[in-house]
Amino acid sequence: MSNGEDDITVKIHYCGVCHSDLHIIRDEHGISQYPIIPGHEIVGVVTQVGTNVDKFKAGDIAGVGSLVGSCGACDNCRDGLESYCPSPLYTCTMLEFEGQAKQYGGYSDIIVVNQHFAVCIPDGLYLPGCAPLLCAGITVYSPIRNLGLDQPGKHIGVVGLGGLGHLAVKFAKAFGAVVTVISSSEHKRMEATEQLGSDSFLVCHDSRQMQAAAGTMHGIIDTVSAHHPLKPLLDLLRTDGKLVMLGAPDLDKPAEIPLLPLLGRKYVTGSMAGGMKETQEMMDFAGKHNITANVEVIPMDYVNRAMDRLARGDVRYRFVIDIGSTLDQH
Ligand code: NAP
Ligand code: ZN
């Protein structure tokens, strides 16, 4: 069933398990109102289209990310920056806003969404690995593009080699950057350099390694899901270098930013997912460069164990729920 003339109905095949889902279900932001259905890295098959729909037809593959609505009238919406709309409608809402129906996310079999908030998936990409592009992918692609880090030869640091981080390495390499992974232990060194193509690897707690790389990076994509010291990262930046914070742990807790390294003309910013136009651009870029996430595909009834493993950092690099097969069996 389609709810409106601009809506498409999508039978969900795969949904990624983002660390934000974990923050939300464990109420780590202190605002979750249950019941909640998580999931905002969705790919599936369009089964019905409303009468105004021109972007999709039945049988197409569509993707839905963290946003299913926005006001459509503010400057950000008009500029294609829907994720910065002051009235966003998230795919999985944690709490009921006045006048907005609570939304339920992609750990379910069907989603109905306005075509504007769905993207076309290029042919030939491995579908389970596409799902994480809808959140993790666009969240790292957007700052690489918008901070001017998408130029060959730029030196980009990627902090935290998880779902977002490993896609940041892939996108940065595809733009021709020199990439350094900054991780909390030695464990992922081989994977980062030999499988993901990172040019070098630093352990953030090893001050000798960190000092040797001081002042070399044009930008740092920080995807760490917990609060952590920022001075060692600011020291890695060149003059005019940019540190972009993407992690979303306890959001009310202030990050401590030491002033001295900032006086070296360094910038600290953040970024939230991406607008719909650039999400489609990211997906097309992924299609051209054959970029998908490294995934562990799981059935729905494994999801609680997957959440525990995600909390322990035990995933390479994204769990993706095989919603289609799991729910078809019941
Ligand atoms: P993830 O797969 O769990 O990866 C996070 C990585 O951070 C881990 O693999 C680990 O990498 C590192 N890490 C975790 N705890 C750490 C600690 N205490 N100290 C140092 N490093 C630590 O998570 P994800 O799905 O990529 O998401 C990452 C963060 O981004 C989450 O907070 C999520 O909510 C947020 N997020 C934000 C947006 C946005 O729009 N801004 C969108 C999606 C997700 P190493 O093993 O390499 O150290
Ligand atoms: Zn997410």
Short mmCIF file of C-alpha atoms and ligand atoms in Angstrom, two decimals:
data_model
loop_
_atom_site.label_atom_id
_atom_site.label_comp_id
_atom_site.label_asym_id
_atom_site.label_seq_id
_atom_site.Cartn_x
_atom_site.Cartn_y
_atom_site.Cartn_z
CA MET A 1 0.00 0.00 0.00
CA SER A 2 1.18 3.55 -0.69
CA ASN A 3 0.13 6.28 1.71
CA GLY A 4 0.38 9.26 -0.60
CA GLU A 5 0.85 10.29 -4.19
CA ASP A 6 4.57 11.08 -3.68
CA ASP A 7 5.25 7.94 -1.64
CA ILE A 8 6.90 4.69 -2.55
CA THR A 9 6.44 1.42 -0.71
CA VAL A 10 9.70 -0.47 -0.21
CA LYS A 11 9.95 -4.13 0.76
CA ILE A 12 13.07 -4.06 2.91
CA HIS A 13 15.75 -6.60 2.04
CA TYR A 14 18.70 -5.41 4.12
CA CYS A 15 19.19 -3.00 7.02
CA GLY A 16 22.56 -2.05 8.52
CA VAL A 17 23.20 -1.89 12.26
CA CYS A 18 24.67 1.56 12.95
CA HIS A 19 26.27 2.47 16.27
CA SER A 20 23.58 5.17 16.50
CA ASP A 21 21.02 2.34 16.77
CA LEU A 22 22.95 1.12 19.80
CA HIS A 23 23.07 4.63 21.35
CA ILE A 24 19.29 4.89 20.79
CA ILE A 25 18.16 1.49 22.07
CA ARG A 26 20.38 1.83 25.15
CA ASP A 27 19.11 5.39 25.67
CA GLU A 28 22.66 6.71 25.74
CA HIS A 29 21.36 10.18 24.82
CA GLY A 30 18.80 10.08 27.62
CA ILE A 31 15.83 10.89 25.34
CA SER A 32 14.64 7.54 23.98
CA GLN A 33 10.91 6.89 24.35
CA TYR A 34 10.06 3.24 23.84
CA PRO A 35 8.85 1.43 21.82
CA ILE A 36 11.49 2.12 19.22
CA ILE A 37 12.20 0.29 15.98
CA PRO A 38 15.77 1.12 15.00
CA GLY A 39 17.30 1.00 11.55
CA HIS A 40 18.21 3.70 9.07
CA GLU A 41 20.47 1.95 6.56
CA ILE A 42 17.79 0.44 4.37
CA VAL A 43 17.80 -1.13 0.92
CA GLY A 44 14.88 -2.92 -0.66
CA VAL A 45 12.65 -3.34 -3.66
CA VAL A 46 9.98 -0.83 -4.60
CA THR A 47 6.64 -2.62 -4.65
CA GLN A 48 4.23 0.29 -5.18
CA VAL A 49 4.45 3.91 -6.25
CA GLY A 50 2.08 6.84 -5.78
CA THR A 51 0.61 8.68 -8.76
CA ASN A 52 3.19 11.53 -8.64
CA VAL A 53 6.23 9.30 -8.36
CA ASP A 54 8.64 9.75 -11.26
CA LYS A 55 11.93 8.60 -9.70
CA PHE A 56 11.03 4.94 -9.14
CA LYS A 57 8.88 2.22 -10.62
CA ALA A 58 7.86 -1.10 -9.11
CA GLY A 59 10.81 -3.51 -9.11
CA ASP A 60 13.52 -0.82 -8.69
CA ILE A 61 16.00 -1.04 -5.83
CA ALA A 62 15.75 1.93 -3.46
CA GLY A 63 17.74 3.07 -0.45
CA VAL A 64 16.53 5.00 2.61
CA GLY A 65 18.86 6.58 5.17
CA SER A 66 18.43 8.43 8.42
CA LEU A 67 15.94 11.02 7.16
CA VAL A 68 12.39 10.54 5.84
CA GLY A 69 11.16 14.12 5.97
CA SER A 70 12.04 17.79 6.47
CA CYS A 71 10.16 21.10 6.29
CA GLY A 72 11.01 21.63 2.61
CA ALA A 73 10.81 25.41 3.01
CA CYS A 74 13.84 26.55 5.03
CA ASP A 75 17.15 27.70 3.51
CA ASN A 76 18.78 24.36 4.23
CA CYS A 77 16.01 22.37 2.57
CA ARG A 78 16.08 24.69 -0.44
CA ASP A 79 19.86 24.23 -0.67
CA GLY A 80 19.59 20.44 -0.56
CA LEU A 81 20.90 20.29 3.01
CA GLU A 82 17.87 18.52 4.47
CA SER A 83 19.87 16.95 7.30
CA TYR A 84 20.33 20.47 8.73
CA CYS A 85 16.62 21.38 8.56
CA PRO A 86 15.41 22.58 11.97
CA SER A 87 12.40 20.22 11.66
CA PRO A 88 13.91 16.97 10.45
CA LEU A 89 11.87 13.79 10.45
CA TYR A 90 14.24 10.97 11.28
CA THR A 91 13.63 7.44 9.98
CA CYS A 92 13.74 6.16 13.53
CA THR A 93 12.61 8.81 15.98
CA MET A 94 13.56 8.51 19.60
CA LEU A 95 10.81 10.68 20.94
CA GLU A 96 7.51 12.17 19.87
CA PHE A 97 7.76 15.81 18.81
CA GLU A 98 4.65 17.95 18.93
CA GLY A 99 2.67 17.51 15.75
CA GLN A 100 5.02 14.88 14.30
CA ALA A 101 4.13 11.22 14.21
CA LYS A 102 6.78 8.95 15.66
CA GLN A 103 8.66 7.10 12.93
CA TYR A 104 9.68 3.46 13.06
CA GLY A 105 12.87 2.35 11.35
CA GLY A 106 14.21 -0.35 9.10
CA TYR A 107 14.34 -3.43 11.33
CA SER A 108 10.98 -4.21 9.78
CA ASP A 109 9.68 -5.61 6.51
CA ILE A 110 8.18 -2.57 4.77
CA ILE A 111 8.73 1.17 4.75
CA VAL A 112 6.61 3.80 3.02
CA VAL A 113 8.56 6.96 2.22
CA ASN A 114 8.27 10.11 0.13
CA GLN A 115 10.31 9.53 -3.04
CA HIS A 116 12.42 12.62 -2.27
CA PHE A 117 13.92 10.78 0.72
CA ALA A 118 14.81 7.61 -1.19
CA VAL A 119 17.84 7.19 -3.44
CA CYS A 120 18.43 5.02 -6.49
CA ILE A 121 20.96 2.22 -6.07
CA PRO A 122 23.36 1.78 -9.00
CA ASP A 123 23.33 -1.58 -10.75
CA GLY A 124 26.01 -4.11 -9.92
CA LEU A 125 26.79 -3.16 -6.31
CA TYR A 126 26.69 -5.94 -3.69
CA LEU A 127 23.33 -5.17 -2.10
CA PRO A 128 23.99 -6.04 1.57
CA GLY A 129 27.12 -3.89 1.42
CA CYS A 130 25.08 -0.99 0.00
CA ALA A 131 22.83 -0.66 3.03
CA PRO A 132 25.51 0.96 5.27
CA LEU A 133 26.19 3.56 2.58
CA LEU A 134 22.80 5.12 3.44
CA CYS A 135 24.09 6.37 6.81
CA ALA A 136 27.75 5.49 7.41
CA GLY A 137 28.64 6.17 3.77
CA ILE A 138 27.04 9.58 3.37
CA THR A 139 28.14 10.67 6.85
CA VAL A 140 31.82 10.32 5.90
CA TYR A 141 31.49 11.24 2.21
CA SER A 142 29.81 14.58 2.96
CA PRO A 143 32.61 16.17 5.05
CA ILE A 144 35.33 14.81 2.74
CA ARG A 145 33.60 16.70 -0.11
CA ASN A 146 32.49 19.77 1.79
CA LEU A 147 35.79 20.41 3.58
CA GLY A 148 37.72 20.21 0.31
CA LEU A 149 39.42 16.93 1.24
CA ASP A 150 38.31 15.28 -2.02
CA GLN A 151 41.46 16.28 -3.90
CA PRO A 152 44.26 13.90 -4.89
CA GLY A 153 47.22 14.15 -2.54
CA LYS A 154 45.34 15.45 0.49
CA HIS A 155 46.43 13.68 3.67
CA ILE A 156 43.34 12.48 5.56
CA GLY A 157 43.38 10.88 9.01
CA VAL A 158 40.52 8.54 9.90
CA VAL A 159 40.01 8.03 13.63
CA GLY A 160 38.15 4.86 14.70
CA LEU A 161 38.08 1.99 12.23
CA GLY A 162 34.45 0.87 12.56
CA GLY A 163 31.43 1.13 10.28
CA LEU A 164 31.94 4.82 9.43
CA GLY A 165 35.72 4.69 9.60
CA HIS A 166 36.31 1.87 7.14
CA LEU A 167 34.04 3.58 4.59
CA ALA A 168 35.92 6.85 5.15
CA VAL A 169 39.12 5.02 4.18
CA LYS A 170 37.49 3.66 1.01
CA PHE A 171 36.00 6.99 -0.08
CA ALA A 172 39.17 8.95 0.76
CA LYS A 173 41.29 6.51 -1.27
CA ALA A 174 38.86 6.76 -4.19
CA PHE A 175 39.34 10.55 -4.15
CA GLY A 176 43.09 10.01 -4.38
CA ALA A 177 43.93 10.98 -0.81
CA VAL A 178 46.80 9.71 1.28
CA VAL A 179 45.09 8.00 4.23
CA THR A 180 46.25 7.32 7.77
CA VAL A 181 44.08 5.30 10.13
CA ILE A 182 44.31 6.32 13.79
CA SER A 183 43.07 3.45 15.95
CA SER A 184 42.91 2.66 19.65
CA SER A 185 45.08 -0.47 19.39
CA GLU A 186 47.39 -2.37 17.05
CA HIS A 187 44.66 -4.97 16.28
CA LYS A 188 43.45 -3.53 12.98
CA ARG A 189 46.85 -2.52 11.50
CA MET A 190 47.04 -5.34 8.92
CA GLU A 191 43.39 -5.01 7.90
CA ALA A 192 43.70 -1.24 7.52
CA THR A 193 46.82 -1.26 5.39
CA GLU A 194 46.49 -4.52 3.45
CA GLN A 195 42.73 -4.93 2.97
CA LEU A 196 41.34 -1.40 3.10
CA GLY A 197 44.24 0.36 1.41
CA SER A 198 45.22 2.80 4.15
CA ASP A 199 48.72 4.19 3.54
CA SER A 200 49.70 4.19 7.20
CA PHE A 201 48.39 3.38 10.66
CA LEU A 202 48.84 5.05 14.05
CA VAL A 203 47.85 3.94 17.52
CA CYS A 204 46.39 7.00 19.22
CA HIS A 205 47.87 6.10 22.63
CA ASP A 206 51.41 5.77 21.24
CA SER A 207 52.83 9.27 21.64
CA ARG A 208 55.97 8.41 19.69
CA GLN A 209 53.95 7.33 16.63
CA MET A 210 51.64 10.32 16.97
CA GLN A 211 54.47 12.84 17.31
CA ALA A 212 56.18 11.45 14.22
CA ALA A 213 53.03 12.33 12.20
CA ALA A 214 52.49 15.79 13.78
CA GLY A 215 51.54 18.61 11.42
CA THR A 216 51.02 16.38 8.38
CA MET A 217 47.25 16.09 7.88
CA HIS A 218 44.88 18.33 5.90
CA GLY A 219 41.85 16.82 7.57
CA ILE A 220 40.77 14.26 10.13
CA ILE A 221 37.50 12.33 10.01
CA ASP A 222 36.80 11.40 13.64
CA THR A 223 34.27 8.54 13.92
CA VAL A 224 34.92 7.44 17.50
CA SER A 225 31.74 6.47 19.33
CA ALA A 226 33.02 7.61 22.76
CA HIS A 227 34.47 10.80 24.26
CA HIS A 228 38.24 10.94 23.81
CA PRO A 229 41.09 13.46 23.99
CA LEU A 230 41.28 15.82 21.02
CA LYS A 231 44.70 17.42 21.56
CA PRO A 232 46.63 14.48 20.07
CA LEU A 233 44.43 14.75 16.97
CA LEU A 234 44.74 18.55 16.65
CA ASP A 235 48.51 18.11 16.79
CA LEU A 236 48.34 15.92 13.67
CA LEU A 237 46.80 18.73 11.59
CA ARG A 238 48.71 21.10 9.36
CA THR A 239 47.98 24.83 9.47
CA ASP A 240 44.36 25.30 8.30
CA GLY A 241 43.75 21.60 8.90
CA LYS A 242 40.21 20.53 9.80
CA LEU A 243 39.04 18.07 12.42
CA VAL A 244 35.48 16.91 11.81
CA MET A 245 33.66 15.21 14.66
CA LEU A 246 31.11 12.62 13.57
CA GLY A 247 30.70 10.44 16.67
CA ALA A 248 27.57 10.91 18.72
CA PRO A 249 28.16 9.68 22.27
CA ASP A 250 26.49 11.50 25.21
CA LEU A 251 25.66 14.66 23.24
CA ASP A 252 25.27 16.99 26.20
CA LYS A 253 28.74 16.31 27.52
CA PRO A 254 31.08 19.03 26.26
CA ALA A 255 34.13 18.00 24.28
CA GLU A 256 37.33 19.48 25.72
CA ILE A 257 39.17 21.43 23.06
CA PRO A 258 42.55 22.81 24.17
CA LEU A 259 43.13 26.33 22.88
CA LEU A 260 46.85 26.24 22.17
CA PRO A 261 46.71 23.92 19.14
CA LEU A 262 43.71 25.88 17.82
CA LEU A 263 45.83 29.04 17.71
CA GLY A 264 47.84 27.24 15.07
CA ARG A 265 44.88 28.07 12.79
CA LYS A 266 43.15 24.72 13.01
CA TYR A 267 39.44 24.13 12.68
CA VAL A 268 37.09 21.84 14.59
CA THR A 269 33.67 21.11 13.15
CA GLY A 270 30.99 18.46 12.98
CA SER A 271 28.73 17.02 10.33
CA MET A 272 25.38 15.25 10.24
CA ALA A 273 24.61 12.62 7.58
CA GLY A 274 23.98 14.55 4.32
CA GLY A 275 21.33 16.06 2.10
CA MET A 276 19.38 13.98 -0.41
CA LYS A 277 21.17 15.37 -3.48
CA GLU A 278 24.59 14.53 -2.09
CA THR A 279 23.36 11.15 -0.84
CA GLN A 280 22.48 10.28 -4.44
CA GLU A 281 25.83 11.71 -5.56
CA MET A 282 27.61 9.52 -2.97
CA MET A 283 25.70 6.45 -4.15
CA ASP A 284 26.59 7.12 -7.79
CA PHE A 285 30.24 7.67 -6.80
CA ALA A 286 30.14 4.35 -4.90
CA GLY A 287 28.72 2.67 -8.00
CA LYS A 288 31.47 4.12 -10.18
CA HIS A 289 34.25 3.08 -7.79
CA ASN A 290 32.61 -0.17 -6.61
CA ILE A 291 32.56 0.95 -2.97
CA THR A 292 30.44 -1.04 -0.53
CA ALA A 293 30.80 -1.76 3.17
CA ASN A 294 32.53 -4.89 4.48
CA VAL A 295 29.60 -6.62 6.12
CA GLU A 296 28.64 -9.55 8.29
CA VAL A 297 25.13 -10.51 7.17
CA ILE A 298 22.96 -11.75 10.04
CA PRO A 299 19.41 -13.01 10.49
CA MET A 300 17.01 -10.84 12.48
CA ASP A 301 17.09 -13.14 15.52
CA TYR A 302 20.84 -12.51 15.89
CA VAL A 303 20.38 -8.78 16.37
CA ASN A 304 20.74 -8.69 20.17
CA ARG A 305 24.03 -10.58 19.99
CA ALA A 306 25.11 -8.29 17.17
CA MET A 307 24.42 -5.26 19.40
CA ASP A 308 26.55 -6.75 22.20
CA ARG A 309 29.35 -7.46 19.74
CA LEU A 310 29.08 -3.95 18.26
CA ALA A 311 29.41 -2.49 21.76
CA ARG A 312 32.63 -4.51 22.19
CA GLY A 313 33.98 -3.44 18.78
CA ASP A 314 33.72 -7.03 17.55
CA VAL A 315 32.56 -6.50 13.96
CA ARG A 316 34.34 -6.14 10.61
CA TYR A 317 32.91 -3.67 9.85
CA ARG A 318 29.11 -3.56 9.79
CA PHE A 319 26.36 -5.98 10.73
CA VAL A 320 23.63 -6.02 8.13
CA ILE A 321 20.33 -7.75 8.86
CA ASP A 322 19.01 -9.97 6.08
CA ILE A 323 15.47 -8.74 6.66
CA GLY A 324 14.02 -10.23 3.46
CA SER A 325 15.08 -13.83 4.02
CA THR A 326 14.52 -13.73 7.76
CA LEU A 327 10.97 -12.43 7.63
CA ASP A 328 10.00 -14.42 4.53
CA GLN A 329 10.65 -17.63 6.46
CA HIS A 330 7.98 -16.79 9.06
P1 NAP B 1 31.46 1.57 15.28
O1 NAP B 1 31.31 0.70 14.08
O2 NAP B 1 31.23 1.01 16.63
O3 NAP B 1 32.93 2.23 15.21
C1 NAP B 1 33.40 3.11 16.20
C2 NAP B 1 34.92 2.95 16.32
O4 NAP B 1 35.39 3.89 17.28
C3 NAP B 1 35.36 1.58 16.85
O5 NAP B 1 35.49 0.63 15.84
C4 NAP B 1 36.71 1.91 17.47
O6 NAP B 1 37.71 1.94 16.45
C5 NAP B 1 36.53 3.35 17.96
N1 NAP B 1 36.24 3.39 19.41
C6 NAP B 1 35.16 2.93 20.06
N2 NAP B 1 35.23 3.21 21.38
C7 NAP B 1 36.38 3.87 21.55
C8 NAP B 1 37.02 4.44 22.69
N3 NAP B 1 36.47 4.37 23.92
N4 NAP B 1 38.21 5.08 22.51
C9 NAP B 1 38.76 5.16 21.28
N5 NAP B 1 38.20 4.61 20.18
C10 NAP B 1 37.03 3.98 20.32
O7 NAP B 1 30.48 2.84 15.17
P2 NAP B 1 29.93 3.58 13.85
O8 NAP B 1 28.64 2.98 13.44
O9 NAP B 1 31.03 3.75 12.88
O10 NAP B 1 29.54 5.01 14.48
C11 NAP B 1 30.55 5.81 15.06
C12 NAP B 1 29.91 7.00 15.77
O11 NAP B 1 29.34 7.87 14.79
C13 NAP B 1 28.77 6.63 16.72
O12 NAP B 1 28.84 7.46 17.86
C14 NAP B 1 27.52 6.95 15.90
O13 NAP B 1 26.40 7.22 16.70
C15 NAP B 1 27.99 8.16 15.15
N6 NAP B 1 27.26 8.48 13.93
C16 NAP B 1 27.12 9.79 13.62
C17 NAP B 1 26.49 10.15 12.44
C18 NAP B 1 26.41 11.59 12.06
O14 NAP B 1 25.55 11.95 11.22
N7 NAP B 1 27.26 12.45 12.60
C19 NAP B 1 25.99 9.17 11.57
C20 NAP B 1 26.18 7.83 11.92
C21 NAP B 1 26.83 7.49 13.10
P3 NAP B 1 39.22 1.43 16.71
O15 NAP B 1 39.09 -0.01 17.07
O16 NAP B 1 39.87 1.65 15.40
O17 NAP B 1 39.78 2.27 17.79
ZN ZN B 2 23.61 5.70 11.42
#
